[in-house]
mmCIF file of C-alpha atoms in Angstrom:
data_model
loop_
_atom_site.group_PDB
_atom_site.id
_atom_site.type_symbol
_atom_site.label_atom_id
_atom_site.label_comp_id
_atom_site.label_asym_id
_atom_site.label_seq_id
_atom_site.Cartn_x
_atom_site.Cartn_y
_atom_site.Cartn_z
ATOM 1 C CA MET E 1 -34.233 -1.032 17.733
ATOM 2 C CA ILE E 2 -30.909 0.523 17.687
ATOM 3 C CA VAL E 3 -28.385 -0.644 15.163
ATOM 4 C CA ARG E 4 -24.251 0.114 15.003
ATOM 5 C CA ILE E 5 -22.554 -0.167 12.221
ATOM 6 C CA LEU E 6 -19.046 -0.516 12.941
ATOM 7 C CA GLU E 7 -16.805 2.411 12.370
ATOM 8 C CA GLU E 8 -20.155 3.608 10.494
ATOM 9 C CA GLY E 9 -23.012 4.525 13.249
ATOM 10 C CA GLN E 10 -26.522 3.959 14.379
ATOM 11 C CA TYR E 11 -28.979 2.997 12.509
ATOM 12 C CA GLU E 12 -32.741 3.353 13.926
ATOM 13 C CA VAL E 13 -34.365 -0.136 11.713
ATOM 14 C CA PRO E 14 -37.771 -0.533 12.186
ATOM 15 C CA ASP E 15 -38.417 -4.133 14.465
ATOM 16 C CA SER E 16 -40.310 -5.450 11.290
ATOM 17 C CA GLU E 17 -37.063 -6.168 10.129
ATOM 18 C CA LEU E 18 -35.780 -7.884 12.503
ATOM 19 C CA ALA E 19 -36.942 -11.741 11.562
ATOM 20 C CA SER E 20 -35.153 -11.477 8.296
ATOM 21 C CA LEU E 21 -31.857 -9.535 9.713
ATOM 22 C CA GLU E 22 -31.493 -12.571 12.424
ATOM 23 C CA ALA E 23 -32.164 -15.343 9.223
ATOM 24 C CA LEU E 24 -29.435 -12.819 7.381
ATOM 25 C CA ASP E 25 -27.620 -13.677 10.491
ATOM 26 C CA ALA E 26 -27.683 -17.016 10.878
ATOM 27 C CA GLU E 27 -26.564 -17.384 6.910
ATOM 28 C CA LEU E 28 -23.750 -14.918 8.921
ATOM 29 C CA SER E 29 -22.862 -17.514 11.756
ATOM 30 C CA ALA E 30 -22.657 -21.035 9.197
ATOM 31 C CA ALA E 31 -20.567 -19.065 6.265
ATOM 32 C CA ILE E 32 -17.689 -17.867 9.255
ATOM 33 C CA GLU E 33 -17.926 -21.257 10.561
ATOM 34 C CA ALA E 34 -17.525 -22.611 7.616
ATOM 35 C CA ASN E 35 -14.315 -20.067 7.147
ATOM 36 C CA ASP E 36 -16.388 -19.515 3.859
ATOM 37 C CA ALA E 37 -14.934 -15.873 3.221
ATOM 38 C CA GLU E 38 -16.725 -15.312 -0.212
ATOM 39 C CA SER E 39 -20.331 -16.176 0.815
ATOM 40 C CA TYR E 40 -19.338 -14.400 4.662
ATOM 41 C CA SER E 41 -18.168 -11.171 2.845
ATOM 42 C CA GLU E 42 -21.837 -11.473 0.039
ATOM 43 C CA VAL E 43 -24.037 -12.034 3.051
ATOM 44 C CA LEU E 44 -21.484 -8.866 5.145
ATOM 45 C CA SER E 45 -23.069 -6.160 2.856
ATOM 46 C CA GLN E 46 -26.401 -7.909 2.403
ATOM 47 C CA LEU E 47 -27.188 -7.501 5.628
ATOM 48 C CA VAL E 48 -25.252 -4.074 6.162
ATOM 49 C CA GLU E 49 -26.914 -3.039 2.852
ATOM 50 C CA ARG E 50 -30.746 -3.935 4.521
ATOM 51 C CA ILE E 51 -29.752 -2.254 8.109
ATOM 52 C CA ARG E 52 -28.568 0.881 6.004
ATOM 53 C CA SER E 53 -31.988 0.775 3.585
ATOM 54 C CA SER E 54 -34.890 -0.766 6.186
ATOM 55 C CA GLY E 55 -33.021 1.922 8.417
ATOM 56 C CA THR E 56 -32.842 5.641 8.806
ATOM 57 C CA ALA E 57 -29.561 7.309 10.778
ATOM 58 C CA VAL E 58 -28.903 8.230 14.689
ATOM 59 C CA ALA E 59 -27.599 11.272 14.183
ATOM 60 C CA PRO E 60 -23.818 11.806 15.739
ATOM 61 C CA SER E 61 -25.353 13.954 18.574
ATOM 62 C CA THR E 62 -27.693 11.543 19.677
ATOM 63 C CA ILE E 63 -25.881 9.398 22.563
ATOM 64 C CA VAL E 64 -27.728 5.906 23.152
ATOM 65 C CA THR E 65 -26.802 2.295 23.395
ATOM 66 C CA SER E 66 -27.604 -0.277 20.181
ATOM 67 C CA GLU E 67 -29.123 -3.609 20.342
ATOM 68 C CA LEU E 68 -27.076 -5.008 18.122
ATOM 69 C CA THR E 69 -24.097 -4.418 16.010
ATOM 70 C CA ILE E 70 -22.332 -5.647 13.045
ATOM 71 C CA PRO E 71 -18.811 -4.696 11.687
ATOM 72 C CA ASN E 72 -18.877 -2.928 7.837
ATOM 73 C CA GLU E 73 -19.148 -5.046 4.579
ATOM 74 C CA GLY E 74 -15.436 -4.010 4.147
ATOM 75 C CA THR E 75 -14.367 -6.127 7.809
ATOM 76 C CA SER E 76 -12.324 -8.701 6.262
ATOM 77 C CA LEU E 77 -13.138 -12.839 7.450
ATOM 78 C CA ASP E 78 -10.132 -12.545 8.946
ATOM 79 C CA GLU E 79 -10.872 -9.524 11.258
ATOM 80 C CA MET E 80 -14.354 -10.922 12.530
ATOM 81 C CA LYS E 81 -12.594 -13.460 13.819
ATOM 82 C CA ARG E 82 -9.907 -11.045 15.680
ATOM 83 C CA LEU E 83 -13.579 -9.305 16.843
ATOM 84 C CA LEU E 84 -15.146 -12.135 17.463
ATOM 85 C CA ALA E 85 -12.252 -13.654 19.530
ATOM 86 C CA SER E 86 -11.104 -10.368 21.794
ATOM 87 C CA GLY E 87 -14.724 -10.712 22.895
ATOM 88 C CA GLU E 88 -14.152 -13.677 24.763
ATOM 89 C CA SER E 89 -10.335 -12.168 26.519
ATOM 90 C CA VAL E 90 -12.701 -9.181 27.487
ATOM 91 C CA GLU E 91 -15.023 -11.616 29.597
ATOM 92 C CA VAL E 92 -11.833 -13.186 31.006
ATOM 93 C CA MET N 1 -28.628 -13.505 17.827
ATOM 94 C CA GLY N 2 -25.854 -14.437 16.121
ATOM 95 C CA VAL N 3 -23.188 -12.968 15.440
ATOM 96 C CA MET N 4 -25.042 -8.719 15.749
ATOM 97 C CA LYS N 5 -25.895 -10.122 19.521
ATOM 98 C CA ARG N 6 -22.453 -10.980 20.420
ATOM 99 C CA LEU N 7 -20.680 -8.488 18.339
ATOM 100 C CA THR N 8 -22.816 -5.724 21.106
ATOM 101 C CA GLY N 9 -22.030 -7.647 24.135
ATOM 102 C CA ILE N 10 -18.615 -7.135 22.905
ATOM 103 C CA VAL N 11 -18.447 -3.974 22.335
ATOM 104 C CA GLN N 12 -20.543 -3.620 25.470
ATOM 105 C CA ALA N 13 -17.662 -5.196 27.598
ATOM 106 C CA LYS N 14 -14.715 -3.307 25.919
ATOM 107 C CA ALA N 15 -17.302 -0.328 26.941
ATOM 108 C CA ASN N 16 -16.994 -0.853 30.678
ATOM 109 C CA LYS N 17 -13.117 -1.502 30.698
ATOM 110 C CA VAL N 18 -13.375 1.913 28.831
ATOM 111 C CA MET N 19 -14.638 4.019 31.055
ATOM 112 C CA ASP N 20 -13.704 4.486 34.708
ATOM 113 C CA ARG N 21 -17.078 4.216 36.535
ATOM 114 C CA VAL N 22 -16.619 6.612 40.275
ATOM 115 C CA GLU N 23 -18.884 7.276 42.711
ATOM 116 C CA ASP N 24 -20.216 9.957 41.607
ATOM 117 C CA PRO N 25 -21.800 9.898 38.889
ATOM 118 C CA ARG N 26 -21.525 13.280 37.925
ATOM 119 C CA GLU N 27 -17.661 13.165 37.948
ATOM 120 C CA THR N 28 -18.116 9.858 35.764
ATOM 121 C CA LEU N 29 -19.724 12.567 32.671
ATOM 122 C CA ASP N 30 -16.763 15.035 33.101
ATOM 123 C CA LEU N 31 -14.905 12.187 32.845
ATOM 124 C CA SER N 32 -16.503 10.211 29.785
ATOM 125 C CA TYR N 33 -15.823 14.224 27.745
ATOM 126 C CA GLU N 34 -12.605 14.705 28.586
ATOM 127 C CA LYS N 35 -12.077 10.520 27.414
ATOM 128 C CA GLN N 36 -13.753 12.236 24.646
ATOM 129 C CA LEU N 37 -12.536 15.277 23.903
ATOM 130 C CA GLU N 38 -8.797 13.034 24.389
ATOM 131 C CA GLN N 39 -10.255 11.442 21.395
ATOM 132 C CA LEU N 40 -10.838 13.703 19.168
ATOM 133 C CA GLN N 41 -7.022 14.399 19.020
ATOM 134 C CA GLN N 42 -6.901 10.874 18.376
ATOM 135 C CA VAL N 43 -8.466 10.522 15.924
ATOM 136 C CA ARG N 44 -7.669 13.560 14.482
ATOM 137 C CA ARG N 45 -3.997 12.606 14.365
ATOM 138 C CA GLY N 46 -4.748 9.274 13.027
ATOM 139 C CA VAL N 47 -6.215 11.061 10.526
ATOM 140 C CA ALA N 48 -2.760 12.945 9.824
ATOM 141 C CA ASP N 49 -0.903 9.301 10.218
ATOM 142 C CA VAL N 50 -3.072 7.752 7.877
ATOM 143 C CA ALA N 51 -3.072 10.638 4.720
ATOM 144 C CA THR N 52 1.020 10.686 5.241
ATOM 145 C CA ALA N 53 0.960 6.806 4.792
ATOM 146 C CA ARG N 54 -1.137 7.303 1.825
ATOM 147 C CA LYS N 55 1.124 10.177 0.417
ATOM 148 C CA ARG N 56 4.364 7.645 0.575
ATOM 149 C CA ILE N 57 2.496 4.947 -0.938
ATOM 150 C CA GLU N 58 2.056 7.215 -4.512
ATOM 151 C CA LEU N 59 5.439 9.267 -3.451
ATOM 152 C CA GLN N 60 6.199 4.933 -3.973
ATOM 153 C CA ALA N 61 4.068 3.876 -7.550
ATOM 154 C CA GLN N 62 5.822 7.647 -8.972
ATOM 155 C CA GLN N 63 9.158 5.544 -8.583
ATOM 156 C CA LEU N 64 7.850 2.977 -9.913
ATOM 157 C CA GLN N 65 6.546 3.873 -12.948
ATOM 158 C CA GLN N 66 9.699 5.760 -13.944
ATOM 159 C CA SER N 67 11.233 2.645 -13.559
ATOM 160 C CA ALA N 68 8.920 1.341 -16.076
ATOM 161 C CA GLY N 69 8.705 3.549 -18.003
ATOM 162 C CA LYS N 70 12.471 3.448 -18.774
ATOM 163 C CA LEU N 71 12.843 0.066 -18.866
ATOM 164 C CA GLN N 72 9.601 0.271 -21.620
ATOM 165 C CA ASP N 73 12.410 2.434 -23.416
ATOM 166 C CA GLN N 74 15.093 0.459 -22.576
ATOM 167 C CA ALA N 75 13.063 -2.468 -24.064
ATOM 168 C CA ARG N 76 13.331 -0.191 -27.625
ATOM 169 C CA GLN N 77 16.424 0.664 -27.752
ATOM 170 C CA ALA N 78 17.468 -3.330 -27.275
ATOM 171 C CA LEU N 79 15.246 -4.284 -30.775
ATOM 172 C CA ALA N 80 16.878 -1.652 -32.172
ATOM 173 C CA GLN N 81 19.896 -2.573 -31.564
ATOM 174 C CA ASN N 82 18.268 -6.472 -32.208
ATOM 175 C CA ARG N 83 19.065 -7.727 -28.522
ATOM 176 C CA GLU N 84 15.878 -9.053 -28.487
ATOM 177 C CA ASP N 85 17.102 -11.494 -24.876
ATOM 178 C CA LEU N 86 18.124 -8.370 -23.138
ATOM 179 C CA ALA N 87 14.134 -5.559 -24.445
ATOM 180 C CA ARG N 88 12.897 -9.815 -22.719
ATOM 181 C CA GLU N 89 15.029 -8.290 -19.305
ATOM 182 C CA ALA N 90 13.833 -5.232 -19.800
ATOM 183 C CA LEU N 91 10.419 -6.257 -20.574
ATOM 184 C CA SER N 92 10.175 -8.739 -17.747
ATOM 185 C CA ARG N 93 11.874 -6.515 -14.984
ATOM 186 C CA ARG N 94 9.373 -3.861 -16.361
ATOM 187 C CA ALA N 95 6.197 -6.734 -15.759
ATOM 188 C CA ALA N 96 7.116 -7.255 -11.649
ATOM 189 C CA ILE N 97 7.021 -3.387 -11.719
ATOM 190 C CA SER N 98 3.667 -3.487 -12.883
ATOM 191 C CA THR N 99 2.735 -6.241 -10.370
ATOM 192 C CA GLN N 100 4.355 -4.973 -7.884
ATOM 193 C CA LEU N 101 2.373 -1.307 -8.668
ATOM 194 C CA ASP N 102 -0.862 -3.305 -8.022
ATOM 195 C CA GLY N 103 -0.632 -4.740 -5.082
ATOM 196 C CA LEU N 104 0.219 -0.676 -3.766
ATOM 197 C CA LYS N 105 -2.957 0.428 -4.664
ATOM 198 C CA ALA N 106 -4.297 -1.902 -4.167
ATOM 199 C CA GLN N 107 -2.935 -0.569 -0.306
ATOM 200 C CA HIS N 108 -4.096 2.784 -1.587
ATOM 201 C CA ASP N 109 -7.411 2.135 -1.703
ATOM 202 C CA GLN N 110 -7.995 0.509 1.546
ATOM 203 C CA LEU N 111 -6.154 3.793 2.945
ATOM 204 C CA VAL N 112 -8.161 6.452 0.896
ATOM 205 C CA GLU N 113 -11.373 4.057 2.264
ATOM 206 C CA GLN N 114 -9.747 4.597 6.296
ATOM 207 C CA GLU N 115 -9.608 8.342 5.540
ATOM 208 C CA ALA N 116 -12.277 8.660 4.708
ATOM 209 C CA LYS N 117 -13.840 6.599 7.303
ATOM 210 C CA LEU N 118 -11.947 8.304 9.997
ATOM 211 C CA VAL N 119 -12.603 11.811 8.703
ATOM 212 C CA ALA N 120 -16.191 10.857 8.782
ATOM 213 C CA THR N 121 -15.722 9.358 12.675
ATOM 214 C CA THR N 122 -14.167 12.880 13.591
ATOM 215 C CA GLN N 123 -17.033 15.195 12.035
ATOM 216 C CA ALA N 124 -19.832 12.600 13.908
ATOM 217 C CA LEU N 125 -17.351 12.963 17.228
ATOM 218 C CA GLN N 126 -17.259 16.622 16.869
ATOM 219 C CA ALA N 127 -21.043 16.422 17.280
ATOM 220 C CA ARG N 128 -20.839 13.402 19.561
ATOM 221 C CA VAL N 129 -18.500 15.969 22.610
ATOM 222 C CA GLU N 130 -20.726 18.936 21.677
ATOM 223 C CA SER N 131 -23.920 17.680 22.796
ATOM 224 C CA PHE N 132 -22.628 15.233 25.400
ATOM 225 C CA ARG N 133 -20.850 18.983 26.669
ATOM 226 C CA THR N 134 -24.674 20.148 27.157
ATOM 227 C CA GLN N 135 -26.443 16.797 27.891
ATOM 228 C CA LYS N 136 -24.392 16.366 30.827
ATOM 229 C CA GLU N 137 -24.885 19.708 32.809
ATOM 230 C CA THR N 138 -28.373 20.182 31.820
ATOM 231 C CA LEU N 139 -28.351 16.031 33.305
ATOM 232 C CA LYS N 140 -26.059 17.268 36.348
ATOM 233 C CA ALA N 141 -27.964 20.678 37.297
ATOM 234 C CA SER N 142 -31.511 17.982 37.537
ATOM 235 C CA TYR N 143 -28.937 15.709 39.077
ATOM 236 C CA THR N 144 -31.017 15.915 42.659
ATOM 237 C CA ALA N 145 -34.368 14.136 40.337
ATOM 238 C CA ALA N 146 -35.024 10.458 40.967
ATOM 239 C CA GLN N 147 -34.401 9.847 37.306
ATOM 240 C CA ALA N 148 -31.595 11.562 36.279
ATOM 241 C CA GLN N 149 -28.963 9.183 37.954
ATOM 242 C CA THR N 150 -31.144 5.982 35.341
ATOM 243 C CA ARG N 151 -30.304 8.570 32.565
ATOM 244 C CA ILE N 152 -26.898 9.766 33.060
ATOM 245 C CA GLY N 153 -26.591 5.917 33.262
ATOM 246 C CA GLU N 154 -28.081 5.443 30.148
ATOM 247 C CA ALA N 155 -25.861 9.141 28.524
ATOM 248 C CA VAL N 156 -22.348 7.076 30.097
ATOM 249 C CA SER N 157 -22.384 4.133 28.248
ATOM 250 C CA GLY N 158 -24.151 4.417 24.763
ATOM 251 C CA ILE N 159 -21.153 7.508 24.632
ATOM 252 C CA SER N 160 -18.769 4.340 26.273
ATOM 253 C CA GLU N 161 -20.313 2.320 23.034
ATOM 254 C CA SER N 162 -19.702 5.022 20.439
ATOM 255 C CA MET N 163 -16.080 5.485 22.038
ATOM 256 C CA THR N 164 -15.730 1.776 21.809
ATOM 257 C CA ASP N 165 -17.286 2.408 18.083
ATOM 258 C CA THR N 166 -14.171 4.689 17.459
ATOM 259 C CA GLY N 167 -11.350 2.517 19.033
ATOM 260 C CA LEU N 168 -12.068 0.042 16.496
ATOM 261 C CA ALA N 169 -11.895 2.409 14.072
ATOM 262 C CA MET N 170 -8.549 3.579 14.499
ATOM 263 C CA GLN N 171 -6.783 0.711 15.681
ATOM 264 C CA ARG N 172 -8.065 -0.728 12.080
ATOM 265 C CA ALA N 173 -6.403 2.525 10.548
ATOM 266 C CA GLN N 174 -4.042 1.464 12.839
ATOM 267 C CA ASP N 175 -3.851 -1.659 10.618
ATOM 268 C CA LYS N 176 -2.813 -0.752 7.107
ATOM 269 C CA ILE N 177 -0.872 1.464 8.562
ATOM 270 C CA ALA N 178 0.963 -1.024 8.856
ATOM 271 C CA GLN N 179 0.451 -3.201 6.831
ATOM 272 C CA MET N 180 1.538 -0.598 4.303
ATOM 273 C CA GLN N 181 4.772 -0.211 6.280
ATOM 274 C CA ALA N 182 5.594 -3.432 5.850
ATOM 275 C CA ARG N 183 4.654 -2.677 1.673
ATOM 276 C CA ALA N 184 6.473 0.021 1.313
ATOM 277 C CA GLY N 185 9.801 -1.476 2.923
ATOM 278 C CA ALA N 186 9.398 -3.914 0.942
ATOM 279 C CA VAL N 187 9.552 -1.933 -2.318
ATOM 280 C CA ASP N 188 11.828 0.457 -0.783
ATOM 281 C CA GLU N 189 14.762 -2.480 -0.482
ATOM 282 C CA LEU N 190 13.945 -4.070 -3.499
ATOM 283 C CA LEU N 191 14.694 -0.929 -4.764
ATOM 284 C CA ALA N 192 17.706 -0.929 -3.224
ATOM 285 C CA SER N 193 18.482 -4.151 -4.302
ATOM 286 C CA GLY N 194 18.266 -3.683 -7.662
ATOM 287 C CA THR N 195 16.096 -6.159 -8.175
ATOM 288 C CA LEU N 196 13.435 -3.650 -9.469
ATOM 289 C CA THR N 197 16.852 -2.062 -10.528
ATOM 290 C CA ASP N 198 15.703 2.389 -9.952
ATOM 291 C CA LEU N 199 17.169 3.196 -13.233
ATOM 292 C CA THR N 200 17.901 6.659 -12.804
ATOM 293 C CA GLY N 201 20.894 6.090 -10.579
ATOM 294 C CA SER N 202 23.628 5.852 -13.074
ATOM 295 C CA SER N 203 24.387 1.753 -11.482
ATOM 296 C CA ASP N 204 21.912 0.390 -13.920
ATOM 297 C CA PRO N 205 23.156 -2.285 -15.552
ATOM 298 C CA LEU N 206 20.888 -3.062 -18.090
ATOM 299 C CA GLN N 207 21.848 0.267 -19.059
ATOM 300 C CA ALA N 208 25.578 -0.738 -18.858
ATOM 301 C CA GLU N 209 24.898 -3.453 -21.071
ATOM 302 C CA LEU N 210 23.577 -1.850 -23.904
ATOM 303 C CA ASP N 211 25.953 1.040 -24.170
ATOM 304 C CA LYS N 212 27.812 -1.833 -24.167
ATOM 305 C CA THR N 213 25.777 -4.250 -27.188
ATOM 306 C CA SER N 214 25.717 -0.512 -28.931
ATOM 307 C CA ALA N 215 29.780 0.403 -28.686
ATOM 308 C CA GLN N 216 29.905 -3.234 -30.060
ATOM 309 C CA SER N 217 27.381 -3.313 -33.079
ATOM 310 C CA GLN N 218 29.932 -0.391 -34.055
ATOM 311 C CA VAL N 219 33.390 -1.800 -33.738
ATOM 312 C CA GLU N 220 30.950 -5.324 -35.509
ATOM 313 C CA LEU N 221 29.901 -2.104 -38.215
ATOM 314 C CA GLU N 222 33.250 -0.721 -38.523
ATOM 315 C CA LEU N 223 34.606 -4.616 -38.774
ATOM 316 C CA ALA N 224 32.521 -5.531 -41.701
ATOM 317 C CA GLN N 225 34.044 -2.373 -43.257
ATOM 318 C CA MET N 226 37.722 -2.715 -42.592
ATOM 319 C CA LYS N 227 37.477 -6.894 -43.874
ATOM 320 C CA GLY N 228 35.278 -5.638 -46.647
ATOM 321 C CA GLN N 229 38.676 -3.227 -47.611
ATOM 322 C CA LEU N 230 40.951 -5.932 -47.183
ATOM 323 C CA ALA N 231 39.394 -9.230 -48.612
ATOM 324 C CA PRO N 232 40.777 -7.796 -51.906
ATOM 325 C CA PRO N 233 44.138 -8.012 -51.962
ATOM 326 C CA GLY N 234 44.623 -4.404 -53.229
ATOM 327 C CA PRO N 235 46.344 -1.726 -52.750
ATOM 328 C CA SER N 236 43.274 0.338 -50.599
ATOM 329 C CA GLY N 237 43.234 -2.323 -48.208
ATOM 330 C CA ALA N 238 47.032 -1.197 -46.443
ATOM 331 C CA LEU N 239 45.979 2.048 -45.697
ATOM 332 C CA PRO N 240 42.908 2.269 -43.325
ATOM 333 C CA SER N 241 44.642 -0.620 -41.671
ATOM 334 C CA GLY N 242 46.652 1.105 -41.556
ATOM 335 C CA THR N 243 45.700 4.025 -39.918
ATOM 336 C CA ALA N 244 43.899 1.610 -37.930
ATOM 337 C CA ALA N 245 46.304 0.954 -36.203
ATOM 338 C CA ALA N 246 48.406 3.561 -35.037
ATOM 339 C CA PRO N 247 45.770 5.204 -33.290
ATOM 340 C CA ALA N 248 46.068 2.142 -30.925
ATOM 341 C CA GLU N 249 49.731 2.163 -29.841
ATOM 342 C CA GLU N 250 49.040 6.203 -28.575
ATOM 343 C CA ALA N 251 45.916 5.178 -27.057
ATOM 344 C CA ASP N 252 46.532 2.246 -25.051
ATOM 345 C CA ASP N 253 49.229 1.148 -23.436
ATOM 346 C CA GLY N 254 47.862 -2.595 -21.932
ATOM 347 C CA ASP N 255 50.674 -4.915 -22.764
ATOM 348 C CA SER N 256 47.478 -7.360 -24.974
ATOM 349 C CA THR N 257 46.335 -5.109 -26.944
ATOM 350 C CA ALA N 258 49.838 -3.309 -27.957
ATOM 351 C CA GLU N 259 50.668 -7.207 -29.141
ATOM 352 C CA GLU N 260 46.691 -7.116 -31.127
ATOM 353 C CA ALA N 261 48.726 -3.965 -32.932
ATOM 354 C CA GLU N 262 51.068 -5.293 -34.021
ATOM 355 C CA THR N 263 49.341 -8.385 -35.875
ATOM 356 C CA VAL N 264 47.312 -6.329 -37.064
ATOM 357 C CA ASP N 265 49.904 -4.314 -37.816
ATOM 358 C CA ALA N 266 51.351 -6.930 -39.875
ATOM 359 C CA LEU N 267 48.157 -7.847 -41.203
ATOM 360 C CA PRO N 268 49.172 -6.192 -44.654
ATOM 361 C CA GLN N 269 52.012 -7.103 -44.816
ATOM 362 C CA ALA N 270 51.124 -10.598 -44.666
ATOM 363 C CA ALA N 271 47.683 -10.861 -45.520
ATOM 364 C CA PRO N 272 46.719 -14.379 -44.297
ATOM 365 C CA PRO N 273 43.137 -13.243 -43.588
ATOM 366 C CA ALA N 274 41.788 -15.928 -41.570
ATOM 367 C CA THR N 275 43.986 -16.408 -38.083
ATOM 368 C CA PRO N 276 43.308 -13.193 -36.880
ATOM 369 C CA THR N 277 39.821 -12.161 -36.846
ATOM 370 C CA PRO N 278 38.267 -14.706 -33.987
ATOM 371 C CA ALA N 279 41.634 -12.756 -31.979
ATOM 372 C CA VAL N 280 39.955 -9.510 -32.605
ATOM 373 C CA SER N 281 36.164 -9.871 -31.400
ATOM 374 C CA ASP N 282 38.002 -12.317 -28.589
ATOM 375 C CA ALA N 283 38.575 -8.801 -27.510
ATOM 376 C CA ALA N 284 35.511 -7.550 -28.476
ATOM 377 C CA ALA N 285 33.740 -9.769 -26.319
ATOM 378 C CA SER N 286 36.341 -8.837 -23.436
ATOM 379 C CA ASP N 287 36.616 -5.221 -22.093
ATOM 380 C CA ASN N 288 38.701 -3.179 -23.979
ATOM 381 C CA LEU N 289 36.031 -2.865 -26.087
ATOM 382 C CA PHE N 290 35.452 0.206 -25.597
ATOM 383 C CA SER N 291 38.796 1.661 -26.925
ATOM 384 C CA LEU N 292 38.352 -0.122 -29.516
ATOM 385 C CA GLY N 293 35.261 0.966 -29.925
ATOM 386 C CA SER N 294 37.306 4.867 -29.856
ATOM 387 C CA GLU N 295 39.994 3.854 -31.764
ATOM 388 C CA GLY N 296 36.768 3.300 -34.623
ATOM 389 C CA GLY N 297 35.928 6.053 -33.749
ATOM 390 C CA GLN N 298 38.847 7.686 -35.982
ATOM 391 C CA SER N 299 38.514 6.087 -38.393
#
């Protein structure tokens, strides 16, 4: 599957990684819900690192859509919340 | 899937807004290409903006460094003059500068990171634009084939997603620049208001105080010497006080000083050692310090 790390690019990640990515994603959701900036940035770093290490970078000249999207690890909890909230305004 | 799925949906929704899909898919391809070229220009300007912001911070840090260096010199100077209060003031101002520098460094790091990311984005975008140009011509040539329309749709979606990501990166860089400008403005204000006085300027109150102290201690030293000479009521006492009084009358036509000069002048004749001393030290504490200092310099 193709995963995009925002501001970085796309990665082709083996499907076998999906379960572990989902587990980290669930932790990330919980940290955002709990407004826990510390564990948020820790889990985000782990998640992004996992994508980088298990996947292979897609050449920028390859034009494909992504199945999953994650901001890079430099994204603060506030920025993440704004990003998620911006989806609501798009849908309206 | 939680956050990652939601974000994918958000990016796609934004991407659909980015691209105007028109009736003829071939036209959509051309429009996409034009938009990419526009975006490439925007990102290049973005790189230049971030670099400008970074340089402004570097310049401010340089100014603060100079101020900090000068404050340290002043602290040493103050200590040498036994003015621990002034040394303390200089060092606490230096500590305030250090805090400002810490803040600037954090922002500088962020801007350097943004700059590197935008440069990488520019390179990726350039490669993508070039690749898209070739693909779109191929797709247009095979437009009549049944599957071509689907592939055009995919190419446009893919390119829209990338453009949305680039747009987000640009927005983030602009946010960082805005934050930097707010902070840089605050530092400029601080420098201007004198809270972190630009010590290269002549209107530095700390330096003025140090100069004053320097002159003051010289006066005290000379006073001590004079007192030492006056204390034994011998003939030697009359000479220095006489020489001291004469230039004061020439140098200063202010009334109060003239009166003081008379008192000092009266000293050797009446020789009451206790009373005139406070009068002289009051004068030393006031603005007349400099005239007394120059007088002392002549004797």
